[in-house]
XYZ file of C-alpha atoms in Angstrom:
413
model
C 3.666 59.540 -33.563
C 3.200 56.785 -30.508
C 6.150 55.250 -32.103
C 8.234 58.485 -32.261
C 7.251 59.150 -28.917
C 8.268 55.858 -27.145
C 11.496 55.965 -28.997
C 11.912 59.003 -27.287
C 10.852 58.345 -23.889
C 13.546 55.076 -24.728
C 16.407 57.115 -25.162
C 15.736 59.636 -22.099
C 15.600 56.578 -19.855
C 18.552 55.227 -21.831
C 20.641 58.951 -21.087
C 19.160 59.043 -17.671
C 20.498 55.506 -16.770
C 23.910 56.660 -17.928
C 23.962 59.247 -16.320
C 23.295 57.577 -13.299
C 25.692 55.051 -13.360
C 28.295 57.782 -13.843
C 26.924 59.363 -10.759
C 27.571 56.422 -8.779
C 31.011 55.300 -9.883
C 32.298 59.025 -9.360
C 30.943 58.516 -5.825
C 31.566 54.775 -4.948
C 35.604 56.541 -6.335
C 35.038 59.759 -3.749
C 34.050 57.300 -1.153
C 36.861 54.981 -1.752
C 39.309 57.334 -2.009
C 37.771 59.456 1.449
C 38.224 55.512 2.910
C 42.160 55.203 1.453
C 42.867 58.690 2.939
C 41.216 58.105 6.351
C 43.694 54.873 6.155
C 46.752 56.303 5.629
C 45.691 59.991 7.806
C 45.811 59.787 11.830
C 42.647 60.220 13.909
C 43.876 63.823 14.611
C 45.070 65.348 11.465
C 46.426 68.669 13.587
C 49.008 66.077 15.080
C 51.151 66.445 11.762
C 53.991 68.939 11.458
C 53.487 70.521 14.734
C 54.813 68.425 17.484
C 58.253 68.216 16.249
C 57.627 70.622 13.526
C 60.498 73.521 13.647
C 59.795 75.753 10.830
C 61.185 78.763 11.723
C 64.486 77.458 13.090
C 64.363 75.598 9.659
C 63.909 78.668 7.573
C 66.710 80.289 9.276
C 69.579 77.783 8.722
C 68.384 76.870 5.161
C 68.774 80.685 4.553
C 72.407 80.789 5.840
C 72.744 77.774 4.186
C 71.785 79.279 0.774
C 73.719 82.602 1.846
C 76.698 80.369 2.160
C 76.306 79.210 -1.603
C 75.351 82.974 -2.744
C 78.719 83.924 -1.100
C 80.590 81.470 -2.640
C 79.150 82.026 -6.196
C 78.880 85.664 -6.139
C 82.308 86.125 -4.907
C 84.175 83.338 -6.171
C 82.441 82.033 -9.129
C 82.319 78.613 -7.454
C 79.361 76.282 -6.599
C 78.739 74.660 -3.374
C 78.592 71.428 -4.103
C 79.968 69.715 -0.454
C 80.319 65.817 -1.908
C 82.275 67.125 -4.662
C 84.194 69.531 -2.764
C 85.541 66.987 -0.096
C 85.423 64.167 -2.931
C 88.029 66.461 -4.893
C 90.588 67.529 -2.327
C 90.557 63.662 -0.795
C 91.276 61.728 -3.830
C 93.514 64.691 -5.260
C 95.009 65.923 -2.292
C 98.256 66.647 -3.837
C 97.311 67.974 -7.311
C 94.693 70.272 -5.209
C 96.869 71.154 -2.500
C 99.809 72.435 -5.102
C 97.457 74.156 -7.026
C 96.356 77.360 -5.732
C 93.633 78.125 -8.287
C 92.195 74.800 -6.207
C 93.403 75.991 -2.498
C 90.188 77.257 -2.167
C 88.642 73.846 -1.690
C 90.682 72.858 1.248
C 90.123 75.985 3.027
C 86.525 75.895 2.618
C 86.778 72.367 4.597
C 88.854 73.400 7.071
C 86.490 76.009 7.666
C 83.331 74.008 7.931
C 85.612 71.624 10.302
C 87.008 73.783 12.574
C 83.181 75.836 13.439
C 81.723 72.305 13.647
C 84.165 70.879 16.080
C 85.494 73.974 18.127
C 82.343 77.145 17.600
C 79.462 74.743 17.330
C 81.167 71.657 18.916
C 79.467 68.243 20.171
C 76.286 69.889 21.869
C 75.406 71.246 18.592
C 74.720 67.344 17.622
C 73.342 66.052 20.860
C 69.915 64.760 19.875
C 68.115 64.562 22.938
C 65.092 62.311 21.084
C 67.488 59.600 20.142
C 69.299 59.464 23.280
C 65.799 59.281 25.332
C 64.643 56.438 22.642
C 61.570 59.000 22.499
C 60.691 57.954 18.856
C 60.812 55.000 16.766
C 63.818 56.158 14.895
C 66.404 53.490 14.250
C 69.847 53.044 15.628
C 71.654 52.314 12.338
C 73.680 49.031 12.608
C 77.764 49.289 11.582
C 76.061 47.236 8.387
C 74.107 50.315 7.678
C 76.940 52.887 8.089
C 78.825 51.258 5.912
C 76.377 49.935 2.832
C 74.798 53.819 3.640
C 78.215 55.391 3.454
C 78.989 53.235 -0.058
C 75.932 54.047 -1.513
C 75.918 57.969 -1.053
C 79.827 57.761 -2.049
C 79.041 56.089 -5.310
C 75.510 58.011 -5.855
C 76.748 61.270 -5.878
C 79.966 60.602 -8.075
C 77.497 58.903 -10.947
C 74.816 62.429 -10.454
C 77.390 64.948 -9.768
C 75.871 66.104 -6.929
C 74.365 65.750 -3.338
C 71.539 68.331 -1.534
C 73.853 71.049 -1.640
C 74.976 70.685 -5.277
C 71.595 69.689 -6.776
C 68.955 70.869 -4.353
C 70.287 73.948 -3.122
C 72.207 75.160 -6.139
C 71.178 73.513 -8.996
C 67.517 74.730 -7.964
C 68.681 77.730 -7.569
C 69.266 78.095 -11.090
C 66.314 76.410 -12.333
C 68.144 73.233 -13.755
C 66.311 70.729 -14.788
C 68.900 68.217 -14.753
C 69.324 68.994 -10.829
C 65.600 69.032 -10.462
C 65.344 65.829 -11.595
C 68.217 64.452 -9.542
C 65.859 65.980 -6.334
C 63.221 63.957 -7.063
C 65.256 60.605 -7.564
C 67.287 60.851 -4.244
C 64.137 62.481 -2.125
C 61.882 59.506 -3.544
C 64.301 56.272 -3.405
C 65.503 58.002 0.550
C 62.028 57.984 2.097
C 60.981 54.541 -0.336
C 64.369 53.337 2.104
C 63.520 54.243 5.321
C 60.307 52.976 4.935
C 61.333 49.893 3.620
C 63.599 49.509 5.957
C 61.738 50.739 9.278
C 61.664 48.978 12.060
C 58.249 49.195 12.447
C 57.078 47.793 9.306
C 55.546 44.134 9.042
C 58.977 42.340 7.332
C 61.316 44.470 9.509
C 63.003 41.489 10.545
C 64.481 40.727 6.903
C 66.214 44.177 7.705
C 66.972 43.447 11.082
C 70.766 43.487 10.336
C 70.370 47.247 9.440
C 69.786 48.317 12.728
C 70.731 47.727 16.430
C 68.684 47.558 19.706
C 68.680 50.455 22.387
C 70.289 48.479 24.742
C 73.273 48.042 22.015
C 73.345 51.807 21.117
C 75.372 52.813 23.740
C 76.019 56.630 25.396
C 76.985 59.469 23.336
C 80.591 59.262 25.413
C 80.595 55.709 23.678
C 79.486 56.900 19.790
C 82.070 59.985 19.875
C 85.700 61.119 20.697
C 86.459 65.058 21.105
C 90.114 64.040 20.566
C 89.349 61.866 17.216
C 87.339 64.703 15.971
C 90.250 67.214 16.303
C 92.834 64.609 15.098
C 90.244 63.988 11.834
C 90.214 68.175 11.372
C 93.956 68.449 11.892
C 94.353 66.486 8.593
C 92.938 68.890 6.471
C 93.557 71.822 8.679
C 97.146 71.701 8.834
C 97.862 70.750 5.289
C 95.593 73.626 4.176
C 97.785 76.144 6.590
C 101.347 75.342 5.113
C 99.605 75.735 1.283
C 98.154 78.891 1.975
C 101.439 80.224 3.537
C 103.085 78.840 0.520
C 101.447 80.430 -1.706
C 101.583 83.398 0.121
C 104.843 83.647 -0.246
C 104.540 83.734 -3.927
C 102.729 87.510 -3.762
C 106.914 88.847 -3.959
C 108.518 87.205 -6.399
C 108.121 90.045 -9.344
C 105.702 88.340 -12.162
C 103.155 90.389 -12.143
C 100.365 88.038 -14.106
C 101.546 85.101 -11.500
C 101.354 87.823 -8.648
C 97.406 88.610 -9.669
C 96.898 85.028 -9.978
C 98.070 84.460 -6.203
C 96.454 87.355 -5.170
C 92.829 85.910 -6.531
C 93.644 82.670 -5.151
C 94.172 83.905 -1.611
C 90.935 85.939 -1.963
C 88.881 83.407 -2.861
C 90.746 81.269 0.070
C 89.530 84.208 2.407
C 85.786 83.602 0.892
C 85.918 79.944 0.827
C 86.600 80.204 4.783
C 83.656 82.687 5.596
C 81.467 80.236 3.267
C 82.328 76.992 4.812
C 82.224 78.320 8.112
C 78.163 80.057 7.105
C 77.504 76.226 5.794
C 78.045 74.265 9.573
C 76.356 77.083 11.063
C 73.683 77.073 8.629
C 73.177 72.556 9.364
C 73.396 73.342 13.357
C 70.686 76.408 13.072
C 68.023 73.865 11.152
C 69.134 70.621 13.214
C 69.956 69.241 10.119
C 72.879 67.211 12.005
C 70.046 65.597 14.085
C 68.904 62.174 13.158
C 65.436 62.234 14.314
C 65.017 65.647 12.279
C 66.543 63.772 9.303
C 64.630 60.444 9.462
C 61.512 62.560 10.412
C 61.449 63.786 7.302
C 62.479 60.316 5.229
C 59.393 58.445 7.171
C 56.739 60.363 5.560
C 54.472 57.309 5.048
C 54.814 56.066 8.694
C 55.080 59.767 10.036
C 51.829 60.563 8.468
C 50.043 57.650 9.975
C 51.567 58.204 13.280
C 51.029 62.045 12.748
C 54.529 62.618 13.977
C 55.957 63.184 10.019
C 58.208 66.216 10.461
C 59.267 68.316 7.537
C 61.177 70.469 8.827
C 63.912 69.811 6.090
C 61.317 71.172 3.396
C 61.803 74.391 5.057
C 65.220 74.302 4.944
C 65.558 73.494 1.321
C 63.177 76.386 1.059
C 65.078 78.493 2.541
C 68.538 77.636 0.989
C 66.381 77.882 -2.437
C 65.267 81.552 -2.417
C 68.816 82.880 -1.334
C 70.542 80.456 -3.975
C 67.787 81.737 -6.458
C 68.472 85.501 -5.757
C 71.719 85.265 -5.724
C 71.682 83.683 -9.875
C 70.141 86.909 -10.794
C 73.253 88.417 -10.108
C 75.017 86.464 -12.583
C 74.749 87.413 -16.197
C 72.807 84.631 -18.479
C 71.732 83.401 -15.357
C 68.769 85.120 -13.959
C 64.834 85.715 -14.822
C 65.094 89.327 -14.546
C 67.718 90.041 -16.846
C 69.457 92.830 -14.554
C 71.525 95.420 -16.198
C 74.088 95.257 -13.771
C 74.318 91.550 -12.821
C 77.974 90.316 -13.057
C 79.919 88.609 -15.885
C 83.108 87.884 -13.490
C 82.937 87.406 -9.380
C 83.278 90.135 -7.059
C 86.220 89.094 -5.659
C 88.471 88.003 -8.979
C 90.274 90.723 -10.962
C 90.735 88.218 -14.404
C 94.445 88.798 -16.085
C 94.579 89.251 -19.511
C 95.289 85.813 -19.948
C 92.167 84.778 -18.288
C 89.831 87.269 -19.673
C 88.523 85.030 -22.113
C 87.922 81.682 -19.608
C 84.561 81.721 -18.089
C 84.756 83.435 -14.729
C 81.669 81.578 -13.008
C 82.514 77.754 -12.998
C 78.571 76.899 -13.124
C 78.040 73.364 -14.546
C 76.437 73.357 -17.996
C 75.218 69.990 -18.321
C 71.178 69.212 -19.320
C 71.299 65.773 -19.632
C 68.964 63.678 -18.110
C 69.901 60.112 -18.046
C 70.104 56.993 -16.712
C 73.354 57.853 -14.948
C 71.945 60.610 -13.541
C 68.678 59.061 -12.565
C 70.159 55.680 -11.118
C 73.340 57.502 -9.397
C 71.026 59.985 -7.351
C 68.710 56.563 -6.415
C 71.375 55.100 -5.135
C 72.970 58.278 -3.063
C 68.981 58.413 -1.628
C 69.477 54.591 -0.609
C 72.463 55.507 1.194
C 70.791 58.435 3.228
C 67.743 55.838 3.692
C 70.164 53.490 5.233
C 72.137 55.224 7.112
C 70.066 58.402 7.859
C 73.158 61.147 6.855
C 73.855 63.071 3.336
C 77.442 64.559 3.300
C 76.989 67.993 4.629
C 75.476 66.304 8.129
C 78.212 63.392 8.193
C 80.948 65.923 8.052
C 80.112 68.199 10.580
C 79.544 64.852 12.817
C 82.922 63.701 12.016
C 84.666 66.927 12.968
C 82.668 66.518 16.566
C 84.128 63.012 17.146
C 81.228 60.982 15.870
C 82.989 57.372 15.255
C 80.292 56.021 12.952
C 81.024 58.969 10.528
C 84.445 58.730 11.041
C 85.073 54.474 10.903
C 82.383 53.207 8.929
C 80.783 56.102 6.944
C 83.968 57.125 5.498
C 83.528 55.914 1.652
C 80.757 58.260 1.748
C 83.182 61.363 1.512
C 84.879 59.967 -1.388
């Protein structure tokens, strides 16, 4: 029984020990992790988000952004996807410009141009932090612009897609395919700018990405009025003698080819309320502003520095419940299953010819791959670099901005 009775005692020490030492590795891990947070945190925690922190100007332009993509869809059948839109009628300009059941695309620039540069205009992208040098946020070199503008050029072609595409429409459906894309171009962007901050410890090996205050120059210097207008006359113009063209085409007695013109020219009239809704919607959030954009990307810096502004997390919030609500008015498309959600758009009266083509051109493609993955990397490198995505660099462009215009350029294509 002594026996029996030390063994026991033995193994109650034995547990208790055990115990203990589980005790204090789960708290030498608490206190190591408290330490890594208190690292990486500011002294005053309240300091993130709400200095530069504009959530309800961000809510409000993401919404008219997504309202501009639930127009578009609902009445058109089309997705807003703006790198593939501009890629499209720039590299096909004259197999998109002849064909009317494409005029749409066109217009829908045109649109977006002509309220950037002549509604909205250059105040609209006056960012009074970077002109006062008020942050740390980097003057992108013509290096940048350039290796930026390749990069989100080539990124988007291999992932199909950009913010608007993926984030604000592919959420909107609940794709997994865009999901992923998201997370690859939101994760490789911010790994960029960190990378390549100018406040990091190697920042000279990434010197050549970035110039000096002194070299930035005035905002008279960075931007033409008369280059923006010349840059929206290109598209404008050609866009005005298709549509009358095609116009003309309403009279000539074919009745299927007279309901095909007809559609066309109302889903010209859409495209043109839609791309106009899309600038305002990027002015309204200050989503053409480069210290709103990079004061997002910095998120490891911003944090420490409790500056980290993510405002752009409201806009994509935004943008995501409109996009969302408007796919439960498509049939197949939504959670609810809604007796009366649409199998053709609003606006399109299908011929007979037609009736059997799929009214909503929604991409159907799952697959997650490599190409996917690596292309939407490498479009987030881009808008590390250079600190602009396509919807921002285009409304820039039509305002004049010679970066966007001169050195950004591969990015449209």
């Amino acid at each position: 029984m002594p026996n029996t009775d030390n063994n026991k005692n033995n193994n109650d020490n034995h547990r208790s020990q055990q115990q203990n030492t589980r005790i204090n590795f789960t708290s030498s891990c608490f206190i190591q992790l408290q330490q890594t947070v208190h690292s990486i945190l500011p002294s005053h925690p309240s300091s993130i988000m709400f200095d530069k922190f504009s959530p309800m100007t961000g809510l409000a332009g993401g919404s008219v952004i997504g309202l501009s993509a639930a127009t578009l869809l609902l009445f058109n059948g089309d997705i807003m996807g703006a790198s593939g839109i501009v890629s499209t009628t720039v590299l096909s300009a004259k197999k998109v410009f002849n064909d009317e059941s494409q005029l749409w695309k066109p217009v829908f620039i045109s649109s977006f141009l002509l309220t950037s540069s002549l509604m909205l205009g250059p105040s609209a992208a006056t960012d009074v932090l970077v002109e006062a040098n008020a942050m740390r946020i980097p003057y992108p070199s013509d290096a940048a612009f350039v290796i930026g503008g390749m990069c989100v050029g080539l990124g988007t072609k291999l992932s199909n897609g950009c913010t608007s595409g993926h984030g604000v429409c592919g959420l909107g459906r609940r794709s997994m395919r865009s999901l992923t894309a998201v997370l690859s171009f939101l994760s490789s962007a911010m790994t960029t700018a960190y990378v390549t901050s100018p406040a990091v410890p190697w920042s000279s090996w990434t010197s050549f990405l970035r110039l000096d205050f002194s070299d930035y120059g005035t905002a008279d210097d960075r931007a033409s009025t008369s280059l923006g207008f010349f840059f929206t006359s290109l598209f404008v113009v050609p866009t005005m003698i298709a549509t009358a063209r095609t116009m003309n085409k309403t009279n000539n007695g074919n009745d299927n080819k007279e309901s095909k013109t007809k559609n066309s020219m109302s889903k010209c009239s859409i495209a043109a309320v839609s791309g106009s809704m899309f600038a305002a919607g990027l002015a309204i959030s200050n989503m053409v502003l480069r210290s709103k954009l990079y004061g997002f990307l910095d998120v490891v810096l911003g944090i420490q520095n409790g500056d980290w502004d993510p405002t752009l997390m409201t806009v994509l919030g935004g943008a995501f419940v409109i996009s969302t609500i408007s796919y439960e008015f498509v049939k197949g498309y939504g959670m609810l299953n809604l007796p009366f959600a649409r199998e053709t758009p609003i606006s399109i009266c299908p011929s007979k010819e037609d009736e059997k083509e799929p009214q909503f051109r929604i991409p159907t493609n799952k697959v997650i791959d490599r190409k996917l993955i690596l292309g939407a990397s490498i479009f987030g490198i881009g808008w590390g670099i250079s600190l602009y995505c396509p919807g921002p660099a285009l409304f820039l462009a039509a305002t004049g901005d010679k970066a966007m215009l001169l050195k950004w350029i591969s990015g449209y294509l």
